[in-house]
GROMACS .gro file of C-alpha atoms in nm:
model
  151
    1UNK     CA    1  -1.285  -0.043  -0.094
    2UNK     CA    2  -1.193  -0.383   0.050
    3UNK     CA    3  -0.826  -0.474   0.038
    4UNK     CA    4  -0.701  -0.824  -0.034
    5UNK     CA    5  -0.381  -0.850   0.171
    6UNK     CA    6  -0.072  -0.923  -0.033
    7UNK     CA    7  -0.273  -0.904  -0.357
    8UNK     CA    8  -0.443  -0.564  -0.407
    9UNK     CA    9  -0.805  -0.452  -0.439
   10UNK     CA   10  -1.091  -0.566  -0.663
   11UNK     CA   11  -0.996  -0.377  -0.981
   12UNK     CA   12  -0.615  -0.388  -0.935
   13UNK     CA   13  -0.406  -0.690  -0.835
   14UNK     CA   14  -0.033  -0.743  -0.795
   15UNK     CA   15   0.097  -0.873  -1.127
   16UNK     CA   16  -0.174  -0.712  -1.344
   17UNK     CA   17  -0.042  -0.539  -1.655
   18UNK     CA   18  -0.084  -0.161  -1.680
   19UNK     CA   19  -0.310  -0.191  -1.985
   20UNK     CA   20  -0.551  -0.417  -1.792
   21UNK     CA   21  -0.552  -0.177  -1.495
   22UNK     CA   22  -0.634   0.117  -1.719
   23UNK     CA   23  -0.910  -0.082  -1.892
   24UNK     CA   24  -1.070  -0.128  -1.549
   25UNK     CA   25  -1.009   0.208  -1.377
   26UNK     CA   26  -0.936   0.447  -1.663
   27UNK     CA   27  -0.622   0.646  -1.742
   28UNK     CA   28  -0.409   0.798  -1.467
   29UNK     CA   29  -0.468   1.158  -1.374
   30UNK     CA   30  -0.216   1.410  -1.505
   31UNK     CA   31   0.032   1.524  -1.245
   32UNK     CA   32   0.371   1.476  -1.089
   33UNK     CA   33   0.352   1.095  -1.063
   34UNK     CA   34   0.499   0.947  -1.377
   35UNK     CA   35   0.683   0.645  -1.503
   36UNK     CA   36   0.662   0.367  -1.249
   37UNK     CA   37   0.398   0.540  -1.030
   38UNK     CA   38   0.054   0.640  -1.150
   39UNK     CA   39  -0.233   0.808  -0.967
   40UNK     CA   40  -0.588   0.714  -1.062
   41UNK     CA   41  -0.892   0.934  -0.999
   42UNK     CA   42  -1.095   0.661  -0.835
   43UNK     CA   43  -1.275   0.692  -0.501
   44UNK     CA   44  -1.075   0.632  -0.299
   45UNK     CA   45  -0.766   0.736  -0.493
   46UNK     CA   46  -0.541   0.453  -0.608
   47UNK     CA   47  -0.167   0.501  -0.649
   48UNK     CA   48  -0.010   0.215  -0.839
   49UNK     CA   49   0.361   0.138  -0.857
   50UNK     CA   50   0.459  -0.058  -1.166
   51UNK     CA   51   0.760  -0.284  -1.218
   52UNK     CA   52   0.984  -0.218  -1.521
   53UNK     CA   53   0.773  -0.467  -1.721
   54UNK     CA   54   0.458  -0.256  -1.652
   55UNK     CA   55   0.306  -0.503  -1.407
   56UNK     CA   56   0.164  -0.391  -1.073
   57UNK     CA   57   0.404  -0.433  -0.781
   58UNK     CA   58   0.229  -0.215  -0.519
   59UNK     CA   59  -0.131  -0.095  -0.480
   60UNK     CA   60  -0.186   0.202  -0.250
   61UNK     CA   61  -0.526   0.322  -0.136
   62UNK     CA   62  -0.549   0.682  -0.016
   63UNK     CA   63  -0.801   0.818   0.231
   64UNK     CA   64  -1.105   0.990   0.086
   65UNK     CA   65  -1.245   1.153   0.400
   66UNK     CA   66  -1.592   1.044   0.288
   67UNK     CA   67  -1.621   0.733   0.508
   68UNK     CA   68  -1.803   0.413   0.416
   69UNK     CA   69  -1.703   0.235   0.098
   70UNK     CA   70  -1.491   0.535  -0.003
   71UNK     CA   71  -1.229   0.429   0.256
   72UNK     CA   72  -0.997   0.128   0.259
   73UNK     CA   73  -1.139  -0.161   0.462
   74UNK     CA   74  -1.031  -0.508   0.568
   75UNK     CA   75  -1.206  -0.783   0.760
   76UNK     CA   76  -1.481  -0.549   0.879
   77UNK     CA   77  -1.240  -0.276   0.991
   78UNK     CA   78  -1.219   0.065   0.828
   79UNK     CA   79  -0.849   0.138   0.779
   80UNK     CA   80  -0.818   0.488   0.634
   81UNK     CA   81  -0.929   0.820   0.782
   82UNK     CA   82  -0.914   0.682   1.139
   83UNK     CA   83  -0.670   0.717   1.424
   84UNK     CA   84  -0.380   0.483   1.356
   85UNK     CA   85  -0.373   0.368   1.720
   86UNK     CA   86  -0.733   0.249   1.691
   87UNK     CA   87  -0.667   0.058   1.368
   88UNK     CA   88  -0.349  -0.098   1.506
   89UNK     CA   89  -0.539  -0.209   1.820
   90UNK     CA   90  -0.831  -0.364   1.630
   91UNK     CA   91  -0.633  -0.569   1.378
   92UNK     CA   92  -0.431  -0.774   1.633
   93UNK     CA   93  -0.758  -0.847   1.814
   94UNK     CA   94  -0.854  -1.035   1.495
   95UNK     CA   95  -0.519  -1.213   1.479
   96UNK     CA   96  -0.326  -0.985   1.242
   97UNK     CA   97   0.030  -0.912   1.351
   98UNK     CA   98   0.252  -0.625   1.246
   99UNK     CA   99   0.587  -0.461   1.286
  100UNK     CA  100   0.623  -0.087   1.338
  101UNK     CA  101   0.791   0.119   1.067
  102UNK     CA  102   0.895   0.484   1.057
  103UNK     CA  103   0.551   0.607   0.942
  104UNK     CA  104   0.311   0.334   1.057
  105UNK     CA  105   0.278  -0.043   1.081
  106UNK     CA  106   0.351  -0.320   0.831
  107UNK     CA  107   0.114  -0.616   0.867
  108UNK     CA  108   0.247  -0.964   0.798
  109UNK     CA  109  -0.072  -1.043   0.602
  110UNK     CA  110   0.053  -0.811   0.324
  111UNK     CA  111  -0.044  -0.450   0.382
  112UNK     CA  112   0.061  -0.145   0.575
  113UNK     CA  113  -0.108   0.154   0.739
  114UNK     CA  114   0.076   0.486   0.744
  115UNK     CA  115   0.053   0.852   0.828
  116UNK     CA  116   0.263   1.142   0.709
  117UNK     CA  117   0.083   1.365   0.960
  118UNK     CA  118  -0.102   1.559   0.690
  119UNK     CA  119  -0.430   1.506   0.874
  120UNK     CA  120  -0.485   1.609   1.234
  121UNK     CA  121  -0.655   1.396   1.501
  122UNK     CA  122  -0.936   1.650   1.536
  123UNK     CA  123  -1.037   1.578   1.175
  124UNK     CA  124  -1.153   1.232   1.282
  125UNK     CA  125  -1.210   1.281   1.656
  126UNK     CA  126  -1.420   1.585   1.747
  127UNK     CA  127  -1.299   1.562   2.110
  128UNK     CA  128  -0.933   1.598   2.008
  129UNK     CA  129  -0.756   1.918   2.098
  130UNK     CA  130  -0.569   2.139   1.855
  131UNK     CA  131  -0.231   1.997   1.962
  132UNK     CA  132  -0.338   1.631   1.977
  133UNK     CA  133  -0.034   1.431   1.856
  134UNK     CA  134  -0.224   1.119   1.744
  135UNK     CA  135  -0.179   1.015   1.381
  136UNK     CA  136  -0.453   0.949   1.126
  137UNK     CA  137  -0.421   0.667   0.870
  138UNK     CA  138  -0.377   0.840   0.535
  139UNK     CA  139  -0.286   0.545   0.316
  140UNK     CA  140  -0.284   0.168   0.290
  141UNK     CA  141  -0.024   0.010   0.062
  142UNK     CA  142  -0.093  -0.352  -0.034
  143UNK     CA  143   0.177  -0.597  -0.146
  144UNK     CA  144   0.341  -0.913  -0.017
  145UNK     CA  145   0.492  -0.848   0.328
  146UNK     CA  146   0.847  -0.888   0.192
  147UNK     CA  147   0.803  -0.564  -0.003
  148UNK     CA  148   0.759  -0.377   0.329
  149UNK     CA  149   1.025  -0.575   0.514
  150UNK     CA  150   1.288  -0.499   0.248
  151UNK     CA  151   1.318  -0.860   0.131
   0.00000   0.00000   0.00000
């Protein structure tokens, strides 16, 4: 799924109303997310944060582990289900700058890559040892950069 930095992904854009999102992707899956956050059973999984007026304020793409179009992509680079160091090295080579945050990197273009260390490096790198400390990108939130910078 190709991200559009600062705006969202094909079926869900910042500013879309919840009813329009659900017309496009279906109803959210039942579960703990409720109210302002909704999880959608798309591939890859979308987690949408809504403003109080039910418009989209953040689009998050989760990893699928399936590769290809089932992962978040941008400008020819697969973002999710890869080592975060590799992703963070490739994006600046194409001119995209970022600032580090506590769980990843926030890109000025309007997206972030993060890891909560749920996945292990050996899940994406067969040469990685059991104690390999490298992080795997597990999610890509998309919104204007100010949302990540606390503006």
